[in-house]
Short mmCIF file of C-alpha atoms in Angstrom, two decimals:
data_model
loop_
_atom_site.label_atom_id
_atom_site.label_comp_id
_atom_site.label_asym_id
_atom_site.label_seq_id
_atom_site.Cartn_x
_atom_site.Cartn_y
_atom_site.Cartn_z
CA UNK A 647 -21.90 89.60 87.73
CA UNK A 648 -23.64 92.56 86.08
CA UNK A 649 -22.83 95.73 86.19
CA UNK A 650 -25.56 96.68 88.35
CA UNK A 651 -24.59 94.00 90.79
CA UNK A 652 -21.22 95.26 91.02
CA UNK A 653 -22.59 98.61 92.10
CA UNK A 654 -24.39 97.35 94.63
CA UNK A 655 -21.72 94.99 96.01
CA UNK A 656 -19.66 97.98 96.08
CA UNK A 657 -22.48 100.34 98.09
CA UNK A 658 -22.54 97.43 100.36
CA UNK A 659 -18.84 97.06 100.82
CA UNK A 660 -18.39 100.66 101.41
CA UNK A 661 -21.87 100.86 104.31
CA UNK A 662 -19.34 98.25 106.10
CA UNK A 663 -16.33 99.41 106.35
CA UNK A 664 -18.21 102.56 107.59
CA UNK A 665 -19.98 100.55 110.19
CA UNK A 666 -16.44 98.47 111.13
CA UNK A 667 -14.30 102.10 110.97
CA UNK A 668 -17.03 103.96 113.33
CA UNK A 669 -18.19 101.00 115.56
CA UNK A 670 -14.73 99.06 116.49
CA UNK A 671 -11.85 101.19 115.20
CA UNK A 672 -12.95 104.72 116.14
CA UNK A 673 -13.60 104.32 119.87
CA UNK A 674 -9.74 103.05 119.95
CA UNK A 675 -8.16 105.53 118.06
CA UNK A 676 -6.60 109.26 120.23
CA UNK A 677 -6.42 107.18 123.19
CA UNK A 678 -9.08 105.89 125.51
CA UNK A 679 -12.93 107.63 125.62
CA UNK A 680 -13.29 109.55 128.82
CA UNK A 681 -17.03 110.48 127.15
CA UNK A 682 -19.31 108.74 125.08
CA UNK A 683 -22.51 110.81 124.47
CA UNK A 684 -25.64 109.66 122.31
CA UNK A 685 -26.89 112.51 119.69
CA UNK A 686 -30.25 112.72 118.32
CA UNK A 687 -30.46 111.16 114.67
CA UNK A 688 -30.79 113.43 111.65
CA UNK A 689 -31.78 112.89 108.43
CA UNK A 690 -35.24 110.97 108.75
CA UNK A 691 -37.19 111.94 106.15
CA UNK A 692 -33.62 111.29 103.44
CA UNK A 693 -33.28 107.82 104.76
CA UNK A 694 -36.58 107.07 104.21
CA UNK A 695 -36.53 107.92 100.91
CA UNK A 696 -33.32 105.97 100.51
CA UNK A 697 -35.19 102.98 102.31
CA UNK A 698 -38.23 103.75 100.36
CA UNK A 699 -36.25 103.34 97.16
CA UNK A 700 -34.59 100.02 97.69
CA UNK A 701 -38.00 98.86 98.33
CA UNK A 702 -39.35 99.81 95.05
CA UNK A 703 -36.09 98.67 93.50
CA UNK A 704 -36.39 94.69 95.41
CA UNK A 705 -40.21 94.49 94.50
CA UNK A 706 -39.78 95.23 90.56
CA UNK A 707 -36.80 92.71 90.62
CA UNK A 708 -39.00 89.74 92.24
CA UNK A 709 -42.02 90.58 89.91
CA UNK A 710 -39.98 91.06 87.22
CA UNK A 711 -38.05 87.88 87.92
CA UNK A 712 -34.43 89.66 87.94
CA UNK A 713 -31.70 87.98 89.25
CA UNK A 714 -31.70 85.90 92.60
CA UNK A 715 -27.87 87.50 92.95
CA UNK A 716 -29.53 91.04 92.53
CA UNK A 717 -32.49 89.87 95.22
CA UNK A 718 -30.14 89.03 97.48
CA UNK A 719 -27.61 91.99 96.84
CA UNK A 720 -30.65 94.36 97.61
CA UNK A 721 -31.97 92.92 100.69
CA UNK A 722 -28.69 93.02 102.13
CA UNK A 723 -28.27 96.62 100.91
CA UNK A 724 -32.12 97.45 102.17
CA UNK A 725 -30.79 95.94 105.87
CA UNK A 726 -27.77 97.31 106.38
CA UNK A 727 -29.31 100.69 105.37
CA UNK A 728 -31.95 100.10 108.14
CA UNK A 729 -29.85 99.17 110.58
CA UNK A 730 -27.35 102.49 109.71
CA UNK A 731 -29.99 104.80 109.91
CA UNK A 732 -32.71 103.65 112.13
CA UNK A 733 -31.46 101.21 114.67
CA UNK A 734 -27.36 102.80 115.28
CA UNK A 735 -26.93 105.55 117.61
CA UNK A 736 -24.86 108.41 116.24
CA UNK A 737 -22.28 109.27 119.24
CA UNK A 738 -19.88 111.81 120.19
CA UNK A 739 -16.46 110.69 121.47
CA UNK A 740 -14.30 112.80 123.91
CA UNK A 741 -10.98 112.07 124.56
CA UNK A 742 -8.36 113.16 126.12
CA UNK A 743 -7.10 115.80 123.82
CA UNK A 744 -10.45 116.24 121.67
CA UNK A 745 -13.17 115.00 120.01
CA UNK A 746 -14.71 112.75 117.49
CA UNK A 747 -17.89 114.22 115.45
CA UNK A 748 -19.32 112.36 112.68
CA UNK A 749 -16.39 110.57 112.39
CA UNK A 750 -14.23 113.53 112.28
CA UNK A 751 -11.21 114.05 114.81
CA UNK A 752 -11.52 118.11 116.42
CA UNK A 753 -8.44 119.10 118.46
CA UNK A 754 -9.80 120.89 121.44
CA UNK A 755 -7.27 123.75 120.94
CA UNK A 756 -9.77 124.48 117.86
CA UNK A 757 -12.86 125.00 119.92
CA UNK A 758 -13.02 128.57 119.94
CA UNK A 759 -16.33 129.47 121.76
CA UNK A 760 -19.43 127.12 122.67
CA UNK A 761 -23.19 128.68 123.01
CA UNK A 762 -26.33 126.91 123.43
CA UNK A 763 -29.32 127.35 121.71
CA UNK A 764 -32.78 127.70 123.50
CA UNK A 765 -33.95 124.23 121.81
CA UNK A 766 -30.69 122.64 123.44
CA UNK A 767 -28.22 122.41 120.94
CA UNK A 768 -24.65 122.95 121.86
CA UNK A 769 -22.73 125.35 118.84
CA UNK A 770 -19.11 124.56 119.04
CA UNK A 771 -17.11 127.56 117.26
CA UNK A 772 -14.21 126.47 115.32
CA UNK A 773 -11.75 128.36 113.52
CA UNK A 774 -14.14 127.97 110.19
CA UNK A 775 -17.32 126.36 110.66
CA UNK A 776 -19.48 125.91 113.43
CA UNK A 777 -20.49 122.21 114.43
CA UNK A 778 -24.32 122.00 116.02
CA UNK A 779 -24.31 119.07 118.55
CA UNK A 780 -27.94 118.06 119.22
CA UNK A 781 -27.53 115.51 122.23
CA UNK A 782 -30.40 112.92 123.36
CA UNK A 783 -30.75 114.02 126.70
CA UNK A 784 -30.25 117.92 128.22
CA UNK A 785 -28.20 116.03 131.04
CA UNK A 786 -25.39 115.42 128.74
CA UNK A 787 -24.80 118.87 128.04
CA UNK A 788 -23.55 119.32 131.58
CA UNK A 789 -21.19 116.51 131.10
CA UNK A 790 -19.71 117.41 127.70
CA UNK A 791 -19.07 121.20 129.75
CA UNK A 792 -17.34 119.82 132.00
CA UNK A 793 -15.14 117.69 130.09
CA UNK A 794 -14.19 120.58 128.06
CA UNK A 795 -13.87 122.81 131.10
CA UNK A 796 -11.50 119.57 132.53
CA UNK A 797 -9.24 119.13 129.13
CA UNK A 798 -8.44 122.86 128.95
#
């Protein structure tokens, strides 16, 4: 195994145990989800470069006649990018005592002010960054309130 194919092996082991950590252990972790909310992807235009890239990358190995390892180390790569990016919701979990954002667990004793933008994006204040939640649907908005307004 080259180096190159080691790299990839290791891009591909790491875009799993993402997946596996945010898809099947996160939801279990702080205790059950009172609130599951879908939030609008971000990030197009970057993953289509990245997308865009293993493309170009899989082409000059098959015309170049590279190795079938590195073929099939790349496709796997160019799916699991695909289905990261384009075809997995991004989510916001509320539990009982806070929240999980991007993968990150936010007491709810942090939150110190909320405001909404006019384009309908919900700015949680924290004690030293702000976090912009950009839900799916308006509707949710009302439920993430109230969840808040129910924890506190």
């Amino acid at each position: 195994m080259t180096l190159t194919d080691s790299l990839i092996a290791l891009c591909i082991a790491a875009l799993l145990l993402f997946a596996l950590y945010n898809d099947l252990i996160l939801p279990r972790r702080k205790g059950p989800t009172r609130l599951s909310v879908a939030l609008r992807r971000r990030h197009k235009i970057d993953s289509l470069i990245f997308i865009g890239l293993l493309l170009i990358l899989l082409w000059n190995n098959v015309t170049h006649q590279g190795p079938q390892l590195t073929t099939t180390l790349l496709m796997v790569l160019l799916f699991l990018a695909f289905w990261l990016f384009w075809l997995r919701r991004p989510t916001l979990l509320m539990k009982g005592e806070g929240l999980f954002y991007g993968g990150v667990w936010i007491a709810y004793d942090r939150i110190q002010g909320l405001n909404l933008s006019e384009d309908g994006i919900l700015v949680m204040q924290l004690e030293q960054r702000r976090l912009l939640i950009a839900v799916q649907q308006l509707d949710d908005l009302e439920r993430i309130y109230h969840q808040l307004v129910d924890a506190r």
